PDB file of C-alpha atoms in Angstrom:
ATOM      1  CA  MET A   1       0.000   0.000   0.000  1.00  0.00           C
ATOM      2  CA  ILE A   2       1.368   3.417  -1.022  1.00  0.00           C
ATOM      3  CA  LEU A   3      -0.366   5.843   1.326  1.00  0.00           C
ATOM      4  CA  GLU A   4       1.013   8.820  -0.585  1.00  0.00           C
ATOM      5  CA  ASN A   5      -1.513   8.067  -3.336  1.00  0.00           C
ATOM      6  CA  TYR A   6      -4.314   9.158  -1.045  1.00  0.00           C
ATOM      7  CA  TYR A   7      -3.307  12.654   0.054  1.00  0.00           C
ATOM      8  CA  LYS A   8      -1.425  15.760  -1.041  1.00  0.00           C
ATOM      9  CA  ILE A   9       0.895  18.036   0.905  1.00  0.00           C
ATOM     10  CA  GLU A  10       0.726  21.725   0.019  1.00  0.00           C
ATOM     11  CA  HIS A  11       2.409  24.436   2.076  1.00  0.00           C
ATOM     12  CA  ASN A  12       2.969  21.965   4.938  1.00  0.00           C
ATOM     13  CA  LYS A  13      -0.743  21.149   5.025  1.00  0.00           C
ATOM     14  CA  ILE A  14      -2.353  17.815   4.197  1.00  0.00           C
ATOM     15  CA  ARG A  15      -5.377  17.692   1.941  1.00  0.00           C
ATOM     16  CA  VAL A  16      -7.437  14.698   0.822  1.00  0.00           C
ATOM     17  CA  SER A  17      -9.574  15.086  -2.289  1.00  0.00           C
ATOM     18  CA  ARG A  18     -12.977  13.464  -2.716  1.00  0.00           C
ATOM     19  CA  GLN A  19     -11.498  11.086  -5.279  1.00  0.00           C
ATOM     20  CA  GLN A  20      -8.564  10.094  -3.055  1.00  0.00           C
ATOM     21  CA  ALA A  21     -10.813   9.534  -0.037  1.00  0.00           C
ATOM     22  CA  SER A  22     -13.296   7.477  -2.053  1.00  0.00           C
ATOM     23  CA  GLU A  23     -10.564   5.345  -3.634  1.00  0.00           C
ATOM     24  CA  PHE A  24      -8.959   4.649  -0.255  1.00  0.00           C
ATOM     25  CA  ALA A  25     -12.309   3.670   1.252  1.00  0.00           C
ATOM     26  CA  LYS A  26     -13.144   1.265  -1.567  1.00  0.00           C
ATOM     27  CA  LYS A  27      -9.754  -0.038  -2.706  1.00  0.00           C
ATOM     28  CA  ILE A  28      -7.940  -0.277   0.628  1.00  0.00           C
ATOM     29  CA  ALA A  29     -10.555  -0.363   3.400  1.00  0.00           C
ATOM     30  CA  ASN A  30     -13.324  -2.212   1.515  1.00  0.00           C
ATOM     31  CA  ASP A  31     -15.614   0.459   2.961  1.00  0.00           C
ATOM     32  CA  PHE A  32     -18.658   1.359   0.868  1.00  0.00           C
ATOM     33  CA  ASN A  33     -20.256   3.774   3.313  1.00  0.00           C
ATOM     34  CA  PRO A  34     -22.101   6.344   1.112  1.00  0.00           C
ATOM     35  CA  LEU A  35     -20.440   9.126   3.144  1.00  0.00           C
ATOM     36  CA  HIS A  36     -17.230   8.392   1.216  1.00  0.00           C
ATOM     37  CA  ASP A  37     -18.749   8.603  -2.264  1.00  0.00           C
ATOM     38  CA  THR A  38     -17.403  11.435  -4.402  1.00  0.00           C
ATOM     39  CA  ASP A  39     -20.914  12.787  -5.035  1.00  0.00           C
ATOM     40  CA  SER A  40     -22.164  12.534  -1.448  1.00  0.00           C
ATOM     41  CA  LYS A  41     -23.627  15.745  -0.018  1.00  0.00           C
ATOM     42  CA  ARG A  42     -22.406  14.588   3.409  1.00  0.00           C
ATOM     43  CA  PHE A  43     -18.986  13.528   2.097  1.00  0.00           C
ATOM     44  CA  CYS A  44     -16.206  12.948   4.637  1.00  0.00           C
ATOM     45  CA  VAL A  45     -12.708  11.492   4.630  1.00  0.00           C
ATOM     46  CA  PRO A  46     -12.585   7.950   6.080  1.00  0.00           C
ATOM     47  CA  GLY A  47     -11.356   7.775   9.665  1.00  0.00           C
ATOM     48  CA  ASP A  48      -9.167   4.815   8.696  1.00  0.00           C
ATOM     49  CA  LEU A  49      -7.300   7.033   6.233  1.00  0.00           C
ATOM     50  CA  LEU A  50      -6.699   9.628   8.957  1.00  0.00           C
ATOM     51  CA  PHE A  51      -5.413   6.817  11.178  1.00  0.00           C
ATOM     52  CA  GLY A  52      -2.956   5.841   8.448  1.00  0.00           C
ATOM     53  CA  LEU A  53      -1.867   9.440   7.887  1.00  0.00           C
ATOM     54  CA  VAL A  54      -1.060   9.870  11.577  1.00  0.00           C
ATOM     55  CA  LEU A  55       1.071   6.721  11.647  1.00  0.00           C
ATOM     56  CA  ASN A  56       2.754   7.817   8.434  1.00  0.00           C
ATOM     57  CA  GLN A  57       3.621  11.202   9.944  1.00  0.00           C
ATOM     58  CA  TYR A  58       4.520  10.276  13.523  1.00  0.00           C
ATOM     59  CA  GLY A  59       5.194   6.546  13.556  1.00  0.00           C
ATOM     60  CA  LEU A  60       3.551   3.665  15.405  1.00  0.00           C
ATOM     61  CA  SER A  61       3.712   3.782  19.197  1.00  0.00           C
ATOM     62  CA  ARG A  62       3.012   0.950  21.624  1.00  0.00           C
ATOM     63  CA  ASN A  63       0.006   2.765  23.062  1.00  0.00           C
ATOM     64  CA  MET A  64      -2.163   5.002  20.898  1.00  0.00           C
ATOM     65  CA  ARG A  65      -5.621   6.518  21.236  1.00  0.00           C
ATOM     66  CA  PHE A  66      -7.495   8.428  18.521  1.00  0.00           C
ATOM     67  CA  VAL A  67     -10.539  10.609  19.226  1.00  0.00           C
ATOM     68  CA  PHE A  68     -12.479  11.975  16.239  1.00  0.00           C
ATOM     69  CA  SER A  69     -14.223  15.264  16.986  1.00  0.00           C
ATOM     70  CA  GLY A  70     -15.306  16.311  13.495  1.00  0.00           C
ATOM     71  CA  MET A  71     -15.895  15.001  10.001  1.00  0.00           C
ATOM     72  CA  VAL A  72     -13.238  16.090   7.499  1.00  0.00           C
ATOM     73  CA  GLY A  73     -15.102  17.358   4.457  1.00  0.00           C
ATOM     74  CA  ASP A  74     -14.045  18.302   0.950  1.00  0.00           C
ATOM     75  CA  GLY A  75     -11.287  20.883   0.535  1.00  0.00           C
ATOM     76  CA  ILE A  76     -10.250  20.992   4.194  1.00  0.00           C
ATOM     77  CA  GLU A  77      -6.528  21.426   4.744  1.00  0.00           C
ATOM     78  CA  LEU A  78      -5.273  19.728   7.883  1.00  0.00           C
ATOM     79  CA  HIS A  79      -2.410  20.936  10.032  1.00  0.00           C
ATOM     80  CA  PHE A  80      -0.222  18.156  11.427  1.00  0.00           C
ATOM     81  CA  PRO A  81       1.978  19.537  14.266  1.00  0.00           C
ATOM     82  CA  GLU A  82       5.683  19.465  13.500  1.00  0.00           C
ATOM     83  CA  ASN A  83       6.674  18.349  16.988  1.00  0.00           C
ATOM     84  CA  ALA A  84       5.825  14.708  17.678  1.00  0.00           C
ATOM     85  CA  THR A  85       4.641  15.101  21.265  1.00  0.00           C
ATOM     86  CA  GLU A  86       2.630  12.579  23.283  1.00  0.00           C
ATOM     87  CA  THR A  87      -0.588  14.543  22.697  1.00  0.00           C
ATOM     88  CA  LEU A  88      -1.355  15.851  19.212  1.00  0.00           C
ATOM     89  CA  THR A  89      -4.312  17.729  17.770  1.00  0.00           C
ATOM     90  CA  ILE A  90      -5.106  17.812  14.059  1.00  0.00           C
ATOM     91  CA  SER A  91      -6.951  20.992  13.042  1.00  0.00           C
ATOM     92  CA  ASP A  92      -7.733  23.185  10.026  1.00  0.00           C
ATOM     93  CA  ASP A  93      -6.986  26.802   9.066  1.00  0.00           C
ATOM     94  CA  ASN A  94      -9.846  28.045  11.229  1.00  0.00           C
ATOM     95  CA  GLY A  95      -8.614  26.235  14.324  1.00  0.00           C
ATOM     96  CA  LYS A  96     -11.356  23.610  14.209  1.00  0.00           C
ATOM     97  CA  ASN A  97     -10.180  20.331  15.721  1.00  0.00           C
ATOM     98  CA  TYR A  98     -10.840  17.046  13.958  1.00  0.00           C
ATOM     99  CA  LEU A  99      -8.637  14.510  15.667  1.00  0.00           C
ATOM    100  CA  LEU A 100      -6.929  14.120  19.036  1.00  0.00           C
ATOM    101  CA  ILE A 101      -4.076  11.625  19.330  1.00  0.00           C
ATOM    102  CA  GLU A 102      -2.620  10.390  22.607  1.00  0.00           C
ATOM    103  CA  ARG A 103       0.441   8.147  22.409  1.00  0.00           C
ATOM    104  CA  ASN A 104       3.240   6.857  24.575  1.00  0.00           C
ATOM    105  CA  GLY A 105       5.837   4.129  24.761  1.00  0.00           C
ATOM    106  CA  GLU A 106       8.368   2.925  22.228  1.00  0.00           C
ATOM    107  CA  THR A 107       7.798   4.185  18.669  1.00  0.00           C
ATOM    108  CA  THR A 108       8.816   2.797  15.292  1.00  0.00           C
ATOM    109  CA  ARG A 109       8.942   4.613  11.965  1.00  0.00           C
ATOM    110  CA  ASP A 110       9.588   1.453   9.961  1.00  0.00           C
ATOM    111  CA  GLU A 111       7.515   2.048   6.812  1.00  0.00           C
ATOM    112  CA  GLU A 112       6.914  -1.644   6.140  1.00  0.00           C
ATOM    113  CA  VAL A 113       5.728  -2.313   9.701  1.00  0.00           C
ATOM    114  CA  ILE A 114       3.413   0.696   9.580  1.00  0.00           C
ATOM    115  CA  SER A 115       2.027  -0.289   6.175  1.00  0.00           C
ATOM    116  CA  ARG A 116       1.315  -3.847   7.356  1.00  0.00           C
ATOM    117  CA  LEU A 117      -0.366  -2.632  10.538  1.00  0.00           C
ATOM    118  CA  VAL A 118      -2.527  -0.082   8.702  1.00  0.00           C
ATOM    119  CA  GLN A 119      -3.618  -2.691   6.155  1.00  0.00           C
ATOM    120  CA  ALA A 120      -4.460  -5.166   8.933  1.00  0.00           C
ATOM    121  CA  TYR A 121      -6.461  -2.545  10.812  1.00  0.00           C
ATOM    122  CA  VAL A 122      -8.472  -1.327   7.824  1.00  0.00           C
ATOM    123  CA  ALA A 123      -9.164  -4.940   6.791  1.00  0.00           C
ATOM    124  CA  PHE A 124     -10.682  -5.553  10.219  1.00  0.00           C
ATOM    125  CA  SER A 125     -12.525  -2.242  10.146  1.00  0.00           C
ATOM    126  CA  GLY A 126     -13.947  -2.972   6.689  1.00  0.00           C
ATOM    127  CA  ARG A 127     -15.687  -6.095   7.985  1.00  0.00           C
ATOM    128  CA  ALA A 128     -17.673  -4.173  10.597  1.00  0.00           C
ATOM    129  CA  PHE A 129     -20.565  -3.565   8.212  1.00  0.00           C
ATOM    130  CA  PRO A 130     -22.471  -5.691   7.538  1.00  0.00           C
ATOM    131  CA  TYR A 131     -20.867  -8.741   9.124  1.00  0.00           C
ATOM    132  CA  ILE A 132     -20.574  -7.486  12.712  1.00  0.00           C
ATOM    133  CA  LEU A 133     -22.952  -4.541  13.029  1.00  0.00           C
ATOM    134  CA  VAL A 134     -26.029  -6.065  11.394  1.00  0.00           C
ATOM    135  CA  PRO A 135     -26.193  -9.105  13.729  1.00  0.00           C
ATOM    136  CA  LEU A 136     -25.659  -6.720  16.670  1.00  0.00           C
ATOM    137  CA  MET A 137     -28.515  -4.498  15.582  1.00  0.00           C
ATOM    138  CA  GLU A 138     -30.808  -7.471  15.068  1.00  0.00           C
ATOM    139  CA  ALA A 139     -29.939  -8.849  18.510  1.00  0.00           C
ATOM    140  CA  HIS A 140     -30.886  -5.498  20.069  1.00  0.00           C
ATOM    141  CA  ASP A 141     -33.980  -5.050  17.854  1.00  0.00           C
ATOM    142  CA  VAL A 142     -32.809  -1.747  16.353  1.00  0.00           C
ATOM    143  CA  MET A 143     -31.499  -0.605  12.977  1.00  0.00           C
ATOM    144  CA  ILE A 144     -30.142   2.474  11.219  1.00  0.00           C
ATOM    145  CA  ASN A 145     -32.332   4.707   9.050  1.00  0.00           C
ATOM    146  CA  PRO A 146     -32.654   3.055   5.599  1.00  0.00           C
ATOM    147  CA  ALA A 147     -33.044   6.455   3.909  1.00  0.00           C
ATOM    148  CA  ARG A 148     -30.061   8.070   5.651  1.00  0.00           C
ATOM    149  CA  PRO A 149     -27.814   5.342   7.067  1.00  0.00           C
ATOM    150  CA  LEU A 150     -25.390   6.941   9.503  1.00  0.00           C
ATOM    151  CA  ILE A 151     -22.411   5.143  11.047  1.00  0.00           C
ATOM    152  CA  ILE A 152     -19.647   7.410  12.339  1.00  0.00           C
ATOM    153  CA  TYR A 153     -16.188   6.554  13.615  1.00  0.00           C
ATOM    154  CA  GLU A 154     -15.862   7.999  17.143  1.00  0.00           C
ATOM    155  CA  ASN A 155     -12.578   6.760  18.627  1.00  0.00           C
ATOM    156  CA  MET A 156     -10.149   3.863  18.762  1.00  0.00           C
ATOM    157  CA  GLU A 157      -7.145   2.719  20.746  1.00  0.00           C
ATOM    158  CA  ILE A 158      -4.457   0.137  20.314  1.00  0.00           C
ATOM    159  CA  HIS A 159      -1.893  -1.337  22.714  1.00  0.00           C
ATOM    160  CA  LEU A 160       1.037  -3.370  21.407  1.00  0.00           C
ATOM    161  CA  ASP A 161       3.450  -5.665  23.210  1.00  0.00           C
ATOM    162  CA  ARG A 162       5.996  -5.305  20.411  1.00  0.00           C
ATOM    163  CA  LEU A 163       6.463  -3.260  17.258  1.00  0.00           C
ATOM    164  CA  ASP A 164       7.796  -5.751  14.708  1.00  0.00           C
ATOM    165  CA  PRO A 165       4.798  -7.741  13.395  1.00  0.00           C
ATOM    166  CA  ALA A 166       5.598  -9.614  10.196  1.00  0.00           C
ATOM    167  CA  ASP A 167       2.048 -10.661   9.364  1.00  0.00           C
ATOM    168  CA  PRO A 168      -0.398  -8.797  11.635  1.00  0.00           C
ATOM    169  CA  GLU A 169      -4.074  -9.697  11.815  1.00  0.00           C
ATOM    170  CA  LEU A 170      -6.859  -8.227  13.945  1.00  0.00           C
ATOM    171  CA  LYS A 171      -9.502 -10.544  15.355  1.00  0.00           C
ATOM    172  CA  LEU A 172     -12.763  -9.595  17.050  1.00  0.00           C
ATOM    173  CA  SER A 173     -12.705 -10.457  20.759  1.00  0.00           C
ATOM    174  CA  GLY A 174     -15.920  -8.854  22.008  1.00  0.00           C
ATOM    175  CA  THR A 175     -18.667  -6.301  21.403  1.00  0.00           C
ATOM    176  CA  CYS A 176     -20.742  -3.828  23.400  1.00  0.00           C
ATOM    177  CA  PHE A 177     -23.853  -1.999  22.164  1.00  0.00           C
ATOM    178  CA  THR A 178     -25.314   0.874  24.210  1.00  0.00           C
ATOM    179  CA  ILE A 179     -28.580   2.446  23.060  1.00  0.00           C
ATOM    180  CA  ASN A 180     -29.827   5.884  24.069  1.00  0.00           C
ATOM    181  CA  GLY A 181     -32.968   6.784  22.158  1.00  0.00           C
ATOM    182  CA  LYS A 182     -32.146   7.107  18.459  1.00  0.00           C
ATOM    183  CA  ARG A 183     -28.424   7.013  19.124  1.00  0.00           C
ATOM    184  CA  GLY A 184     -26.363   3.877  19.552  1.00  0.00           C
ATOM    185  CA  GLU A 185     -22.743   3.415  20.571  1.00  0.00           C
ATOM    186  CA  VAL A 186     -20.944   0.266  19.465  1.00  0.00           C
ATOM    187  CA  GLN A 187     -17.600  -0.902  20.800  1.00  0.00           C
ATOM    188  CA  LEU A 188     -15.646  -3.562  18.949  1.00  0.00           C
ATOM    189  CA  LYS A 189     -12.877  -5.166  20.954  1.00  0.00           C
ATOM    190  CA  PHE A 190     -10.032  -6.835  19.099  1.00  0.00           C
ATOM    191  CA  THR A 191      -6.767  -8.668  19.623  1.00  0.00           C
ATOM    192  CA  LEU A 192      -3.761  -8.269  17.363  1.00  0.00           C
ATOM    193  CA  HIS A 193      -2.078 -11.480  16.206  1.00  0.00           C
ATOM    194  CA  ASP A 194       1.211 -12.117  14.451  1.00  0.00           C
ATOM    195  CA  ASN A 195       1.813 -15.632  13.114  1.00  0.00           C
ATOM    196  CA  GLY A 196      -0.435 -17.111  15.778  1.00  0.00           C
ATOM    197  CA  GLU A 197       0.914 -15.065  18.699  1.00  0.00           C
ATOM    198  CA  VAL A 198      -1.203 -12.414  20.433  1.00  0.00           C
ATOM    199  CA  ILE A 199       0.893  -9.233  20.449  1.00  0.00           C
ATOM    200  CA  GLY A 200      -1.665  -6.582  21.341  1.00  0.00           C
ATOM    201  CA  LYS A 201      -5.257  -5.500  21.794  1.00  0.00           C
ATOM    202  CA  GLY A 202      -7.520  -2.554  21.212  1.00  0.00           C
ATOM    203  CA  THR A 203     -11.013  -1.165  20.688  1.00  0.00           C
ATOM    204  CA  LYS A 204     -12.908   0.637  17.959  1.00  0.00           C
ATOM    205  CA  ASN A 205     -15.946   2.733  18.858  1.00  0.00           C
ATOM    206  CA  MET A 206     -18.664   3.916  16.488  1.00  0.00           C
ATOM    207  CA  VAL A 207     -21.871   5.917  16.705  1.00  0.00           C
ATOM    208  CA  LEU A 208     -25.034   4.772  14.924  1.00  0.00           C
ATOM    209  CA  GLY A 209     -27.613   7.459  14.278  1.00  0.00           C
ATOM    210  CA  GLY A 210     -31.324   7.473  13.502  1.00  0.00           C
ATOM    211  CA  LEU A 211     -32.082   4.186  15.246  1.00  0.00           C
ATOM    212  CA  ARG A 212     -35.533   2.655  14.872  1.00  0.00           C
ATOM    213  CA  PRO A 213     -37.117  -0.786  15.460  1.00  0.00           C
ATOM    214  CA  PHE A 214     -35.441  -3.551  13.494  1.00  0.00           C
ATOM    215  CA  ASN A 215     -37.150  -4.435  10.223  1.00  0.00           C
ATOM    216  CA  ALA A 216     -35.681  -7.495   8.513  1.00  0.00           C
ATOM    217  CA  ASP A 217     -36.861  -6.570   5.012  1.00  0.00           C
ATOM    218  CA  GLN A 218     -35.514  -3.032   5.231  1.00  0.00           C
ATOM    219  CA  MET A 219     -32.219  -4.239   6.705  1.00  0.00           C
ATOM    220  CA  HIS A 220     -31.853  -6.816   3.947  1.00  0.00           C
ATOM    221  CA  THR A 221     -32.346  -4.027   1.394  1.00  0.00           C
ATOM    222  CA  ILE A 222     -29.576  -1.953   2.992  1.00  0.00           C
ATOM    223  CA  VAL A 223     -27.198  -4.912   3.079  1.00  0.00           C
ATOM    224  CA  ASP A 224     -28.038  -6.018  -0.450  1.00  0.00           C
ATOM    225  CA  ASP A 225     -27.395  -2.504  -1.752  1.00  0.00           C
ATOM    226  CA  TYR A 226     -24.099  -2.341   0.143  1.00  0.00           C
ATOM    227  CA  LEU A 227     -22.933  -5.696  -1.227  1.00  0.00           C
ATOM    228  CA  ARG A 228     -24.083  -4.721  -4.705  1.00  0.00           C
ATOM    229  CA  ARG A 229     -21.923  -1.615  -4.537  1.00  0.00           C
ATOM    230  CA  GLN A 230     -18.955  -3.745  -3.462  1.00  0.00           C
ATOM    231  CA  LYS A 231     -19.469  -6.196  -6.308  1.00  0.00           C
ATOM    232  CA  GLN A 232     -20.007  -3.442  -8.866  1.00  0.00           C
ATOM    233  CA  PHE A 233     -16.771  -1.739  -7.827  1.00  0.00           C
ATOM    234  CA  SER A 234     -14.748  -4.961  -7.937  1.00  0.00           C
ATOM    235  CA  THR A 235     -15.891  -5.762 -11.478  1.00  0.00           C
ATOM    236  CA  ASN A 236     -15.203  -2.293 -12.926  1.00  0.00           C
TER     237      ASN A 236
END
């Protein structure tokens, strides 16, 4: 994976175009969330791409936490602090914050290690919908709005025992679904494996909006459309 294909640096600012964001979502993350379509009115840059950009800029640390506070839309230029401190804030020209990073422990800047870890993480993340989230919603008798499906990346953290994985893979280890009215918060817990050895763990947290009673027919329509988009993209 060549991450440089998915962003541009201009005047020490990082910018992701609609096309770059959409290609990363579909080609790398296998993420067909309509929010990442080039023609989406609610377009935003995938959180997984921002995760990769941070690792590309500052390296991979043993302990990292990412908190997303805003959706990065089209044309936004992001400021990445020059000093690689333990707490970093990514913001735009107007001082609006989009991402808070907390990190500590040993850090590696090995490009191959970082590339493998990013690919392993986005592969895990790309399986969340429909394979993990839909069964969770059905079990809790709720679902997202079919007309305006909204699933937003809220935060994630990762803790590593070592920083030299040769063949990393993330595996789901648990889930938690908290519902508050029309809003749901989902936590996916995972372990990080390398050639059969557990070398770390972490969590990914998402917000589901517009919840309503589960309707199997409507949910099947959402999933079928999502899978159709995947298949259509892979055959083009």
